[in-house]
Amino acid sequence: MKPEIVSATIDGFVTTDIQERGYFSNWNDDSVVRTRPYRYTCKSTDKDDPASGDWFFPSALTFLSNPLLAGLPQGQVQEILARNLITFLEYTTLLEHRIVNKSVQFIAQNCLPVSIPHGMRMDALRVYTDEGYHAIMSADVANQVSRIYGIAQENRQFSRIARLEAMAETFQLPTLGWFLIGFVSETAITTEFTKMGRTSLVPGVHNMLMDHLSDEWKHSRYFTGMFSYLWPRLTESERDFCATQLPSIIHECFRLDGSLLERDFCEMGIDSNIARIISEERGKESEHRLRARTGAVATLHALKSCSFFNDPRYVATFTRYGLID
Ligand SMILES: [Fe+2]
Ligand SMILES: [Fe+2]
């Protein structure tokens, strides 16, 4: 049985106005695809000139400070950053198409267990369009940087995406499960980007990531609002489903694929043992749990805002995964 809804406003996230007009009612005037010039051309950098910028955030690759890599020439450091940028962008391209937009389709087509108001379904169509454009930007810059470094593009697959899709195959409530995957992905992604403000990146890369980020802040807010709209309207068994699936989805979203680093180091002629040692270090369960907990901070905050953790059973599940104390 569906619970009775006392108020349409949950923690100020979803008002009747938003239900009618959507979060992105001025999307024509502020989305990247509708308003920004295409300033994403990348050129080779001078490895001896620090002013030409980094290809990726060094702070995101903590393994660069590993003593095993001490003395690595600056040119190779930049190539590692460039290869990580390519990996990140190729992953982003697939994530937008196969994961986020699959999730968004179910909202736009009103396939969730709860009927979604018109404005919020229109928003889903806008997010779908944004993500399609982000995929173009990401694939284009990945291609440019691959050419600059002479790296063959081989239609890479990413185990995280395959694992999320495999998980979705097992969902008893498929459309709600897909919504949860979108909710976790879209609230987690912004933490990836927040590192960029402190780094001087190659201009075309900087412009592209900044533009992408400006949309993603809004997407994160939208998915948070969608969750706060759905949560009080779900039945108890639907809530239990969410509470069971969310921790495993969060964990999947932060699991690393060590083979990507090993392949890059191999192609660069760096001792394969170094990549293996670094991958083992990063792949430790304790490291993985720490990444999930810190990366999902916005997701966890959204859950708290909905009084999700009022149920001690849900607290126990999240505690078991190390996501909360
Ligand atoms: Fe995106
Ligand atoms: Fe997004």
XYZ file of C-alpha atoms and ligand atoms in Angstrom:
327
model
C 0.000 0.000 0.000
C 1.275 3.488 -0.843
C 1.865 5.769 2.162
C -0.218 8.900 2.476
C 1.681 12.062 1.516
C 1.169 14.800 4.044
C 3.063 17.543 2.260
C 4.386 18.056 -1.247
C 7.454 19.840 0.096
C 10.261 17.682 1.431
C 13.075 19.611 3.090
C 12.493 22.413 0.624
C 13.705 20.300 -2.313
C 10.496 19.707 -4.212
C 7.894 22.410 -4.330
C 4.730 22.453 -6.381
C 6.392 25.048 -8.595
C 9.263 22.677 -9.371
C 6.806 19.875 -10.055
C 5.123 22.055 -12.693
C 8.066 23.876 -14.284
C 10.995 21.622 -13.353
C 14.396 22.476 -11.919
C 15.730 23.511 -15.319
C 12.986 25.823 -16.508
C 15.686 28.244 -17.769
C 17.620 25.412 -19.441
C 17.554 27.249 -22.801
C 19.528 30.102 -21.232
C 22.032 28.301 -19.065
C 22.726 24.734 -20.210
C 26.094 24.153 -21.860
C 24.657 22.618 -25.021
C 22.392 25.635 -25.590
C 24.716 28.477 -24.601
C 28.454 27.748 -24.574
C 30.891 28.114 -27.476
C 32.893 25.003 -28.338
C 36.337 25.851 -26.867
C 37.765 22.388 -26.430
C 40.644 22.288 -28.916
C 43.807 20.769 -27.402
C 47.379 21.214 -28.614
C 50.643 19.507 -27.635
C 52.191 20.926 -24.495
C 55.832 21.806 -23.797
C 56.940 19.341 -21.123
C 59.637 21.818 -19.968
C 57.183 24.672 -19.548
C 54.984 24.237 -16.431
C 52.805 27.105 -17.676
C 51.419 24.913 -20.471
C 49.346 23.111 -17.825
C 48.655 19.550 -16.708
C 46.556 17.080 -18.676
C 44.747 15.891 -15.570
C 44.616 16.608 -11.831
C 47.841 15.314 -10.212
C 45.938 15.359 -6.886
C 43.594 12.683 -8.259
C 46.540 10.341 -8.902
C 48.055 9.940 -5.463
C 50.218 7.062 -6.721
C 52.421 9.654 -8.515
C 54.063 10.372 -5.162
C 54.889 6.675 -4.675
C 58.690 6.326 -4.129
C 58.736 3.697 -6.907
C 58.006 6.511 -9.367
C 60.511 8.985 -7.914
C 62.722 10.410 -10.627
C 60.189 9.833 -13.395
C 60.902 12.486 -16.089
C 58.331 15.316 -16.316
C 57.419 14.221 -19.846
C 56.400 10.779 -18.569
C 54.476 12.285 -15.658
C 52.496 14.335 -18.180
C 51.893 11.254 -20.318
C 50.520 9.385 -17.278
C 48.219 12.364 -16.623
C 47.179 12.440 -20.306
C 46.439 8.703 -20.303
C 44.345 9.070 -17.156
C 42.471 11.927 -18.781
C 41.728 9.723 -21.802
C 40.559 6.885 -19.546
C 38.377 9.276 -17.550
C 36.814 10.764 -20.694
C 36.236 7.438 -22.434
C 34.642 6.126 -19.256
C 32.532 9.293 -18.998
C 31.347 8.886 -22.595
C 30.080 5.366 -21.902
C 28.699 6.275 -18.482
C 26.573 9.065 -19.959
C 25.142 6.819 -22.679
C 24.761 3.452 -21.040
C 24.164 4.296 -17.401
C 22.929 7.841 -16.746
C 20.743 8.156 -19.820
C 19.263 4.701 -19.294
C 18.279 5.815 -15.799
C 16.918 9.136 -17.058
C 14.759 7.482 -19.720
C 12.687 5.716 -17.077
C 11.949 9.055 -15.395
C 11.097 10.809 -18.675
C 8.769 7.971 -19.712
C 7.115 7.848 -16.277
C 8.069 4.215 -15.677
C 8.958 4.485 -11.976
C 6.622 3.002 -9.321
C 5.595 6.592 -8.408
C 4.026 8.910 -10.980
C 6.400 11.803 -11.737
C 5.023 15.342 -12.301
C 5.317 16.893 -15.747
C 8.064 19.442 -14.922
C 10.338 16.817 -13.440
C 9.848 14.552 -16.463
C 10.736 17.475 -18.749
C 13.875 17.883 -16.656
C 14.742 14.257 -17.358
C 14.605 14.997 -21.100
C 16.907 17.990 -20.555
C 19.365 15.901 -18.534
C 19.279 13.278 -21.316
C 20.220 15.970 -23.835
C 22.955 17.413 -21.586
C 24.498 13.970 -21.127
C 24.440 13.293 -24.861
C 26.387 16.525 -25.380
C 28.815 15.693 -22.550
C 29.501 12.423 -24.333
C 30.393 14.376 -27.513
C 32.716 16.749 -25.622
C 34.380 13.900 -23.738
C 34.827 11.643 -26.760
C 36.233 14.531 -28.824
C 38.843 15.578 -26.246
C 39.775 11.925 -25.590
C 40.347 11.537 -29.332
C 42.433 14.728 -29.593
C 44.706 13.788 -26.682
C 45.062 10.206 -27.967
C 46.300 11.597 -31.282
C 48.721 13.997 -29.578
C 50.308 11.066 -27.700
C 49.934 8.536 -30.516
C 47.746 6.274 -28.401
C 45.560 3.820 -30.324
C 41.860 4.121 -29.542
C 40.481 0.645 -29.254
C 36.876 0.967 -28.184
C 37.713 0.303 -24.572
C 35.282 -1.296 -22.194
C 35.122 -0.542 -18.481
C 34.446 -3.220 -15.914
C 32.539 -0.806 -13.642
C 29.943 -0.168 -16.351
C 29.597 -3.882 -17.099
C 29.195 -4.627 -13.379
C 26.490 -1.977 -12.951
C 24.611 -3.360 -15.962
C 24.940 -6.907 -14.619
C 23.628 -5.753 -11.252
C 20.643 -4.085 -12.962
C 19.798 -7.406 -14.636
C 19.141 -8.871 -11.194
C 16.902 -6.093 -9.852
C 13.451 -7.175 -8.721
C 12.270 -3.597 -9.326
C 14.213 -2.732 -12.489
C 13.100 0.851 -13.101
C 13.500 1.855 -9.461
C 16.885 0.120 -9.436
C 17.976 2.046 -12.520
C 16.842 5.261 -10.859
C 19.078 4.429 -7.878
C 22.065 3.863 -10.169
C 21.465 7.282 -11.767
C 21.003 8.904 -8.377
C 24.306 7.517 -7.049
C 26.235 8.267 -10.271
C 24.924 11.804 -10.550
C 25.457 12.760 -6.925
C 28.928 11.161 -6.838
C 30.325 12.571 -10.078
C 30.608 16.134 -8.833
C 33.174 15.122 -6.201
C 35.433 13.982 -9.068
C 35.314 17.425 -10.568
C 35.783 19.474 -7.414
C 39.500 18.673 -7.477
C 39.971 20.684 -10.655
C 39.718 24.142 -9.141
C 43.155 23.794 -7.607
C 44.970 22.629 -10.736
C 46.244 24.467 -13.804
C 45.004 22.313 -16.654
C 45.646 22.492 -20.410
C 43.146 25.187 -21.587
C 40.937 23.017 -23.852
C 40.663 20.382 -21.120
C 39.975 23.019 -18.473
C 37.194 24.607 -20.557
C 35.574 21.265 -21.271
C 35.644 20.048 -17.673
C 34.418 23.404 -16.331
C 31.503 23.389 -18.767
C 30.657 19.801 -17.888
C 30.829 20.607 -14.183
C 28.459 23.554 -14.532
C 25.763 21.148 -15.793
C 26.601 18.427 -13.293
C 25.984 20.637 -10.259
C 22.428 21.040 -11.525
C 22.044 17.328 -12.297
C 23.175 16.454 -8.799
C 20.578 18.800 -7.345
C 17.935 17.338 -9.650
C 18.598 13.722 -8.655
C 18.657 14.740 -4.990
C 15.273 16.424 -5.491
C 13.965 13.367 -7.362
C 14.986 11.097 -4.501
C 13.339 13.358 -1.940
C 10.169 13.336 -4.072
C 10.111 9.548 -4.414
C 11.126 8.485 -0.932
C 7.961 9.392 1.019
C 5.816 7.986 -1.795
C 7.404 4.522 -1.924
C 5.847 1.511 -0.228
C 7.738 -0.143 2.580
C 8.929 -2.981 0.344
C 10.122 -0.457 -2.279
C 12.013 1.391 0.464
C 13.564 -1.853 1.643
C 14.660 -2.520 -1.929
C 16.359 0.919 -2.055
C 18.076 0.393 1.278
C 19.396 -2.994 0.166
C 20.612 -1.908 -3.269
C 22.053 1.542 -2.527
C 25.143 0.434 -0.554
C 26.134 -2.105 -3.231
C 25.593 0.435 -6.010
C 27.742 2.969 -4.132
C 30.468 0.352 -3.702
C 30.411 -0.568 -7.392
C 30.685 3.095 -8.381
C 33.999 3.434 -6.508
C 35.688 0.142 -7.382
C 38.878 0.702 -9.402
C 39.996 -1.267 -12.436
C 43.722 -1.898 -11.901
C 44.199 -3.367 -15.374
C 43.896 0.124 -16.934
C 46.966 1.411 -15.070
C 48.911 -1.758 -15.830
C 48.140 -1.431 -19.529
C 49.204 2.263 -19.577
C 52.470 1.586 -17.763
C 53.179 -1.364 -20.045
C 52.644 0.787 -23.171
C 54.931 3.477 -21.706
C 57.694 0.957 -20.978
C 57.495 1.433 -17.190
C 58.359 -1.668 -15.109
C 55.141 -3.725 -14.948
C 55.861 -4.665 -11.321
C 55.400 -1.009 -10.333
C 51.881 -0.879 -11.810
C 51.020 -4.179 -10.140
C 52.236 -2.991 -6.719
C 50.350 0.331 -7.039
C 47.188 -1.444 -8.235
C 47.291 -3.858 -5.310
C 47.702 -0.948 -2.919
C 44.779 0.988 -4.443
C 42.618 -2.129 -4.703
C 42.755 -2.967 -0.973
C 39.321 -3.311 0.597
C 40.140 -0.623 3.187
C 41.125 1.829 0.397
C 37.990 0.976 -1.556
C 35.753 1.588 1.458
C 37.443 4.914 2.155
C 36.964 6.008 -1.483
C 33.280 5.021 -1.370
C 32.637 6.807 1.882
C 34.335 10.060 0.883
C 33.108 9.992 -2.730
C 29.491 9.364 -1.753
C 29.298 12.222 0.725
C 26.696 14.118 -1.339
C 24.665 10.919 -1.835
C 24.698 10.189 1.892
C 23.760 13.793 2.645
C 20.732 13.486 0.328
C 19.646 10.315 2.133
C 19.974 11.992 5.532
C 17.856 14.910 4.314
C 15.017 12.483 3.622
C 15.244 10.954 7.108
C 16.338 7.748 5.380
C 18.411 6.758 8.424
C 15.454 6.926 10.797
C 15.076 3.202 10.164
C 17.676 1.351 12.253
C 17.734 -1.536 9.747
C 18.992 0.843 7.054
C 21.579 2.274 9.434
C 22.821 -1.269 10.086
C 23.149 -2.023 6.358
C 25.101 1.160 5.602
C 27.288 0.653 8.669
C 28.126 -2.864 7.527
C 29.410 -1.408 4.254
C 31.500 1.162 6.160
C 29.556 4.064 4.641
C 28.461 5.518 7.977
C 29.503 5.017 11.638
Fe 27.428 14.608 -17.677
Fe 24.943 14.480 -15.332
